[in-house]
Structures are given as C-alpha cells and as structure tokens.
Tab-separated table of N, CA and C in Angstrom:
chain	number	residue	atom	x	y	z
W	1	MET	N	-10.174	-17.925	6.540
W	1	MET	CA	-10.859	-18.143	5.276
W	1	MET	C	-12.352	-18.253	5.505
W	2	ASP	N	-13.084	-17.886	4.486
W	2	ASP	CA	-14.530	-18.018	4.510
W	2	ASP	C	-14.920	-19.208	3.646
W	3	PHE	N	-16.146	-19.692	3.832
W	3	PHE	CA	-16.658	-20.817	3.064
W	3	PHE	C	-17.974	-20.435	2.427
W	4	ASN	N	-18.200	-20.904	1.185
W	4	ASN	CA	-19.481	-20.629	0.541
W	4	ASN	C	-20.504	-21.674	0.965
W	5	ASN	N	-21.704	-21.634	0.363
W	5	ASN	CA	-22.780	-22.558	0.747
W	5	ASN	C	-22.434	-24.014	0.506
W	6	ASN	N	-21.519	-24.298	-0.372
W	6	ASN	CA	-21.101	-25.673	-0.653
W	6	ASN	C	-19.903	-26.084	0.174
W	7	ASN	N	-19.601	-25.280	1.196
W	7	ASN	CA	-18.475	-25.547	2.090
W	7	ASN	C	-17.128	-25.542	1.364
W	8	VAL	N	-17.045	-24.744	0.308
W	8	VAL	CA	-15.800	-24.596	-0.446
W	8	VAL	C	-15.109	-23.343	0.057
W	9	GLU	N	-13.815	-23.444	0.330
W	9	GLU	CA	-13.064	-22.319	0.860
W	9	GLU	C	-12.943	-21.223	-0.190
W	10	ILE	N	-13.225	-19.964	0.224
W	10	ILE	CA	-13.067	-18.813	-0.666
W	10	ILE	C	-12.167	-17.798	0.033
W	11	PRO	N	-11.465	-16.952	-0.721
W	11	PRO	CA	-10.595	-15.967	-0.091
W	11	PRO	C	-11.392	-15.034	0.811
W	12	ASN	N	-10.718	-14.467	1.790
W	12	ASN	CA	-11.340	-13.506	2.689
W	12	ASN	C	-11.903	-12.364	1.885
W	13	LEU	N	-13.184	-12.074	2.055
W	13	LEU	CA	-13.854	-11.042	1.282
W	13	LEU	C	-13.228	-9.665	1.479
W	14	GLY	N	-12.847	-9.360	2.728
W	14	GLY	CA	-12.219	-8.067	3.009
W	14	GLY	C	-10.931	-7.887	2.229
W	15	SER	N	-10.092	-8.920	2.194
W	15	SER	CA	-8.839	-8.828	1.440
W	15	SER	C	-9.099	-8.716	-0.051
W	16	ALA	N	-10.079	-9.460	-0.542
W	16	ALA	CA	-10.409	-9.400	-1.962
W	16	ALA	C	-10.884	-8.019	-2.349
W	17	LEU	N	-11.729	-7.402	-1.507
W	17	LEU	CA	-12.204	-6.057	-1.787
W	17	LEU	C	-11.065	-5.045	-1.744
W	18	ALA	N	-10.173	-5.197	-0.779
W	18	ALA	CA	-9.035	-4.276	-0.658
W	18	ALA	C	-8.119	-4.377	-1.876
W	19	ILE	N	-7.879	-5.582	-2.342
W	19	ILE	CA	-7.029	-5.759	-3.535
W	19	ILE	C	-7.710	-5.169	-4.756
W	20	ASN	N	-9.025	-5.357	-4.872
W	20	ASN	CA	-9.750	-4.811	-6.014
W	20	ASN	C	-9.758	-3.283	-6.015
W	21	ALA	N	-9.549	-2.661	-4.866
W	21	ALA	CA	-9.510	-1.190	-4.786
W	21	ALA	C	-8.208	-0.625	-5.340
W	22	LEU	N	-7.223	-1.475	-5.568
W	22	LEU	CA	-5.940	-1.029	-6.101
W	22	LEU	C	-5.999	-0.959	-7.629
W	23	ASP	N	-5.401	0.081	-8.196
W	23	ASP	CA	-5.312	0.186	-9.648
W	23	ASP	C	-4.269	-0.773	-10.205
W	24	SER	N	-3.185	-0.934	-9.452
W	24	SER	CA	-2.126	-1.845	-9.886
W	24	SER	C	-1.281	-2.280	-8.698
W	25	ILE	N	-0.661	-3.439	-8.848
W	25	ILE	CA	0.302	-3.947	-7.869
W	25	ILE	C	1.600	-4.191	-8.640
W	26	PRO	N	2.551	-3.283	-8.502
W	26	PRO	CA	3.797	-3.415	-9.273
W	26	PRO	C	4.628	-4.624	-8.851
W	27	ASN	N	5.386	-5.158	-9.804
W	27	ASN	CA	6.393	-6.174	-9.485
W	27	ASN	C	7.558	-5.463	-8.830
W	28	THR	N	7.996	-5.969	-7.682
W	28	THR	CA	9.069	-5.288	-6.970
W	28	THR	C	10.418	-5.913	-7.279
W	29	LYS	N	11.421	-5.062	-7.251
W	29	LYS	CA	12.798	-5.506	-7.457
W	29	LYS	C	13.307	-6.182	-6.188
W	30	PRO	N	14.309	-7.046	-6.303
W	30	PRO	CA	14.842	-7.727	-5.122
W	30	PRO	C	15.377	-6.773	-4.051
W	31	ASP	N	15.861	-5.604	-4.455
W	31	ASP	CA	16.423	-4.643	-3.499
W	31	ASP	C	15.443	-3.516	-3.153
W	32	ALA	N	14.145	-3.759	-3.372
W	32	ALA	CA	13.130	-2.733	-3.122
W	32	ALA	C	13.124	-2.329	-1.651
W	33	LYS	N	12.873	-1.054	-1.421
W	33	LYS	CA	12.815	-0.509	-0.062
W	33	LYS	C	11.415	-0.739	0.519
W	34	GLN	N	11.319	-0.616	1.839
W	34	GLN	CA	10.051	-0.658	2.537
W	34	GLN	C	9.724	0.762	3.012
W	35	ILE	N	8.446	1.062	3.129
W	35	ILE	CA	8.037	2.311	3.759
W	35	ILE	C	8.010	2.048	5.257
W	36	VAL	N	8.746	2.870	6.026
W	36	VAL	CA	8.840	2.647	7.474
W	36	VAL	C	8.125	3.727	8.292
W	37	ALA	N	7.786	4.852	7.646
W	37	ALA	CA	7.100	5.936	8.351
W	37	ALA	C	6.417	6.833	7.316
W	38	LEU	N	5.424	7.572	7.808
W	38	LEU	CA	4.705	8.509	6.965
W	38	LEU	C	5.120	9.936	7.295
W	39	VAL	N	5.142	10.779	6.286
W	39	VAL	CA	5.352	12.213	6.479
W	39	VAL	C	3.979	12.846	6.310
W	40	LYS	N	3.546	13.595	7.341
W	40	LYS	CA	2.219	14.196	7.289
W	40	LYS	C	2.301	15.698	7.522
W	41	LYS	N	1.345	16.396	6.929
W	41	LYS	CA	1.183	17.828	7.147
W	41	LYS	C	-0.312	18.069	7.328
W	42	SER	N	-0.682	18.638	8.455
W	42	SER	CA	-2.091	18.872	8.791
W	42	SER	C	-2.898	17.580	8.708
W	43	GLY	N	-2.292	16.471	9.115
W	43	GLY	CA	-2.982	15.186	9.145
W	43	GLY	C	-3.041	14.439	7.823
W	44	ARG	N	-2.556	15.021	6.766
W	44	ARG	CA	-2.578	14.378	5.449
W	44	ARG	C	-1.189	13.857	5.089
W	45	ILE	N	-1.141	12.706	4.472
W	45	ILE	CA	0.140	12.121	4.048
W	45	ILE	C	0.693	12.950	2.895
W	46	THR	N	1.934	13.416	3.075
W	46	THR	CA	2.608	14.182	2.028
W	46	THR	C	3.858	13.484	1.520
W	47	GLY	N	4.286	12.416	2.218
W	47	GLY	CA	5.481	11.700	1.801
W	47	GLY	C	5.688	10.451	2.630
W	48	TYR	N	6.796	9.795	2.355
W	48	TYR	CA	7.119	8.523	2.994
W	48	TYR	C	8.599	8.475	3.370
W	49	GLN	N	8.895	7.887	4.524
W	49	GLN	CA	10.283	7.599	4.863
W	49	GLN	C	10.532	6.138	4.492
W	50	LEU	N	11.627	5.910	3.774
W	50	LEU	CA	11.950	4.566	3.304
W	50	LEU	C	12.949	3.887	4.232
W	51	SER	N	13.084	2.595	4.072
W	51	SER	CA	13.946	1.794	4.937
W	51	SER	C	15.415	2.178	4.822
W	52	ASP	N	15.811	2.908	3.784
W	52	ASP	CA	17.199	3.385	3.680
W	52	ASP	C	17.382	4.756	4.318
W	53	GLY	N	16.297	5.291	4.944
W	53	GLY	CA	16.370	6.583	5.620
W	53	GLY	C	15.930	7.766	4.763
W	54	ASN	N	15.857	7.586	3.447
W	54	ASN	CA	15.441	8.675	2.573
W	54	ASN	C	13.965	9.001	2.769
W	55	ILE	N	13.634	10.265	2.630
W	55	ILE	CA	12.251	10.720	2.667
W	55	ILE	C	11.900	11.199	1.270
W	56	VAL	N	10.770	10.684	0.751
W	56	VAL	CA	10.320	11.043	-0.600
W	56	VAL	C	8.917	11.611	-0.511
W	57	SER	N	8.556	12.435	-1.485
W	57	SER	CA	7.211	12.989	-1.539
W	57	SER	C	6.222	11.886	-1.919
W	58	LYS	N	4.965	12.183	-1.752
W	58	LYS	CA	3.921	11.235	-2.132
W	58	LYS	C	4.052	10.869	-3.623
W	59	GLU	N	4.266	11.879	-4.461
W	59	GLU	CA	4.402	11.657	-5.902
W	59	GLU	C	5.629	10.816	-6.223
W	60	GLN	N	6.757	11.123	-5.549
W	60	GLN	CA	7.979	10.338	-5.762
W	60	GLN	C	7.761	8.893	-5.308
W	61	GLY	N	7.043	8.706	-4.197
W	61	GLY	CA	6.750	7.370	-3.700
W	61	GLY	C	5.955	6.549	-4.703
W	62	VAL	N	4.968	7.177	-5.317
W	62	VAL	CA	4.172	6.481	-6.335
W	62	VAL	C	5.058	6.088	-7.507
W	63	ALA	N	5.904	7.017	-7.972
W	63	ALA	CA	6.798	6.724	-9.099
W	63	ALA	C	7.761	5.585	-8.755
W	64	LEU	N	8.328	5.619	-7.532
W	64	LEU	CA	9.248	4.557	-7.110
W	64	LEU	C	8.528	3.217	-7.027
W	65	ALA	N	7.313	3.217	-6.502
W	65	ALA	CA	6.553	1.969	-6.415
W	65	ALA	C	6.248	1.421	-7.804
W	66	LYS	N	5.853	2.294	-8.719
W	66	LYS	CA	5.556	1.862	-10.087
W	66	LYS	C	6.767	1.226	-10.763
W	67	SER	N	7.956	1.717	-10.421
W	67	SER	CA	9.179	1.159	-11.026
W	67	SER	C	9.723	-0.037	-10.255
W	68	GLY	N	8.994	-0.452	-9.194
W	68	GLY	CA	9.398	-1.645	-8.447
W	68	GLY	C	10.386	-1.395	-7.336
W	69	ASP	N	10.601	-0.120	-6.981
W	69	ASP	CA	11.598	0.221	-5.969
W	69	ASP	C	11.046	0.322	-4.549
W	70	ILE	N	9.721	0.164	-4.372
W	70	ILE	CA	9.103	0.114	-3.036
W	70	ILE	C	8.257	-1.145	-2.982
W	71	ALA	N	8.483	-1.960	-1.958
W	71	ALA	CA	7.788	-3.241	-1.832
W	71	ALA	C	6.514	-3.127	-1.000
W	72	SER	N	5.645	-4.088	-1.159
W	72	SER	CA	4.449	-4.299	-0.331
W	72	SER	C	3.392	-3.223	-0.455
W	73	VAL	N	3.376	-2.492	-1.573
W	73	VAL	CA	2.358	-1.480	-1.786
W	73	VAL	C	1.765	-1.614	-3.185
W	74	GLY	N	0.544	-1.134	-3.298
W	74	GLY	CA	-0.128	-1.031	-4.583
W	74	GLY	C	-0.447	0.421	-4.837
W	75	ILE	N	-0.881	0.708	-6.051
W	75	ILE	CA	-1.226	2.059	-6.464
W	75	ILE	C	-2.750	2.164	-6.517
W	76	ALA	N	-3.271	3.210	-5.903
W	76	ALA	CA	-4.703	3.500	-5.962
W	76	ALA	C	-4.851	4.968	-6.332
W	77	HIS	N	-6.072	5.389	-6.559
W	77	HIS	CA	-6.285	6.814	-6.857
W	77	HIS	C	-7.588	7.301	-6.247
W	78	ARG	N	-7.615	8.570	-5.988
W	78	ARG	CA	-8.810	9.286	-5.547
W	78	ARG	C	-8.878	10.528	-6.413
W	79	LYS	N	-9.937	10.641	-7.192
W	79	LYS	CA	-10.080	11.699	-8.198
W	79	LYS	C	-8.881	11.623	-9.125
W	80	ASP	N	-8.074	12.656	-9.218
W	80	ASP	CA	-6.914	12.646	-10.120
W	80	ASP	C	-5.594	12.412	-9.412
W	81	THR	N	-5.642	12.020	-8.132
W	81	THR	CA	-4.424	11.870	-7.347
W	81	THR	C	-4.134	10.398	-7.065
W	82	GLU	N	-2.933	9.963	-7.437
W	82	GLU	CA	-2.510	8.601	-7.134
W	82	GLU	C	-1.846	8.575	-5.755
W	83	TYR	N	-1.977	7.456	-5.070
W	83	TYR	CA	-1.342	7.291	-3.765
W	83	TYR	C	-1.054	5.810	-3.540
W	84	LEU	N	-0.302	5.529	-2.485
W	84	LEU	CA	0.093	4.161	-2.171
W	84	LEU	C	-0.823	3.583	-1.105
W	85	LYS	N	-1.103	2.290	-1.238
W	85	LYS	CA	-1.874	1.552	-0.242
W	85	LYS	C	-1.130	0.250	0.046
W	86	SER	N	-1.250	-0.231	1.251
W	86	SER	CA	-0.658	-1.522	1.612
W	86	SER	C	-1.372	-2.627	0.851
W	87	ILE	N	-0.620	-3.641	0.468
W	87	ILE	CA	-1.220	-4.832	-0.126
W	87	ILE	C	-1.694	-5.695	1.030
W	88	PRO	N	-2.966	-6.082	1.065
W	88	PRO	CA	-3.483	-6.890	2.176
W	88	PRO	C	-2.717	-8.209	2.298
W	89	ASP	N	-2.239	-8.472	3.513
W	89	ASP	CA	-1.490	-9.718	3.744
W	89	ASP	C	-1.929	-10.421	5.027
W	90	GLY	N	-3.037	-9.976	5.611
W	90	GLY	CA	-3.551	-10.634	6.797
W	90	GLY	C	-3.023	-10.074	8.111
W	91	THR	N	-2.037	-9.180	8.054
W	91	THR	CA	-1.543	-8.557	9.282
W	91	THR	C	-1.734	-7.047	9.192
W	92	ASP	N	-2.077	-6.461	10.316
W	92	ASP	CA	-2.288	-5.014	10.344
W	92	ASP	C	-1.028	-4.240	10.704
W	93	ASP	N	-0.036	-4.924	11.286
W	93	ASP	CA	1.186	-4.265	11.765
W	93	ASP	C	1.900	-3.469	10.688
W	94	ASN	N	1.887	-3.995	9.460
W	94	ASN	CA	2.663	-3.361	8.407
W	94	ASN	C	1.813	-2.499	7.472
W	95	ASN	N	0.553	-2.257	7.824
W	95	ASN	CA	-0.280	-1.365	7.017
W	95	ASN	C	0.237	0.062	7.120
W	96	LEU	N	0.172	0.775	6.039
W	96	LEU	CA	0.664	2.146	6.037
W	96	LEU	C	-0.018	2.980	7.115
W	97	SER	N	-1.302	2.737	7.353
W	97	SER	CA	-2.026	3.530	8.345
W	97	SER	C	-1.543	3.281	9.766
W	98	ASN	N	-0.791	2.198	9.996
W	98	ASN	CA	-0.285	1.885	11.321
W	98	ASN	C	1.166	2.306	11.525
W	99	LEU	N	1.766	2.908	10.512
W	99	LEU	CA	3.167	3.306	10.632
W	99	LEU	C	3.300	4.618	11.405
W	100	PRO	N	4.465	4.824	12.005
W	100	PRO	CA	4.674	6.098	12.725
W	100	PRO	C	4.772	7.258	11.771
W	101	THR	N	4.645	8.445	12.304
W	101	THR	CA	4.772	9.678	11.529
W	101	THR	C	6.099	10.340	11.865
W	102	VAL	N	6.773	10.862	10.852
W	102	VAL	CA	8.027	11.607	11.071
W	102	VAL	C	7.834	13.057	10.692
C-alpha cells in the first residue's frame, strides 16, 4: 500500500490505474471457468483455453466473460475491438500475459 502526505493508506496506484483501464468487470457465476492458456497466431492473441479444456475465440471469450462464465477478467477495448484483461489482484502469476500458449 501507498500512503498520502497525511500518512493515510491509499490503494496501490498501479492497481487503481489498471482497474480504471477496464470498461467493465462482470459478475461471475459460481461455476465460472478460468483462462488457463492463450491461443496465439503471429504473436497476437486469437483465443483462450479454458479450465474445462475448451478453446474459444477472442470474441467468444469476451461474450462468455460478459455473461459471467469466465472468472478473474475484465473487459477492455482498443479502437473497436474488445478483449479480456486480468483483474489486478497483486500477483503476476495469474495475469493473462503470463499464461502459456497453446
């Protein structure tokens, strides 16, 4: 945690900025899947492998996350394209960028 000039604890600025970069953080269902690997083509993410073994496209992943079927991710966008981002939780191990590629 960081502290302001009055020695009052404030949330980590990096986490706050990362959360603010998300368009939305969906409410997840109790049986929501986790993303366990990324599907890439020419270095770009094109899909996700889920904890049940299914592989979904990037667009399908966004739709599933919006409906609460994928946990620990938020929705962000670049230009007209929506994509998934990890919700900051203080650990880097589970960030999407640290997952293996299939």
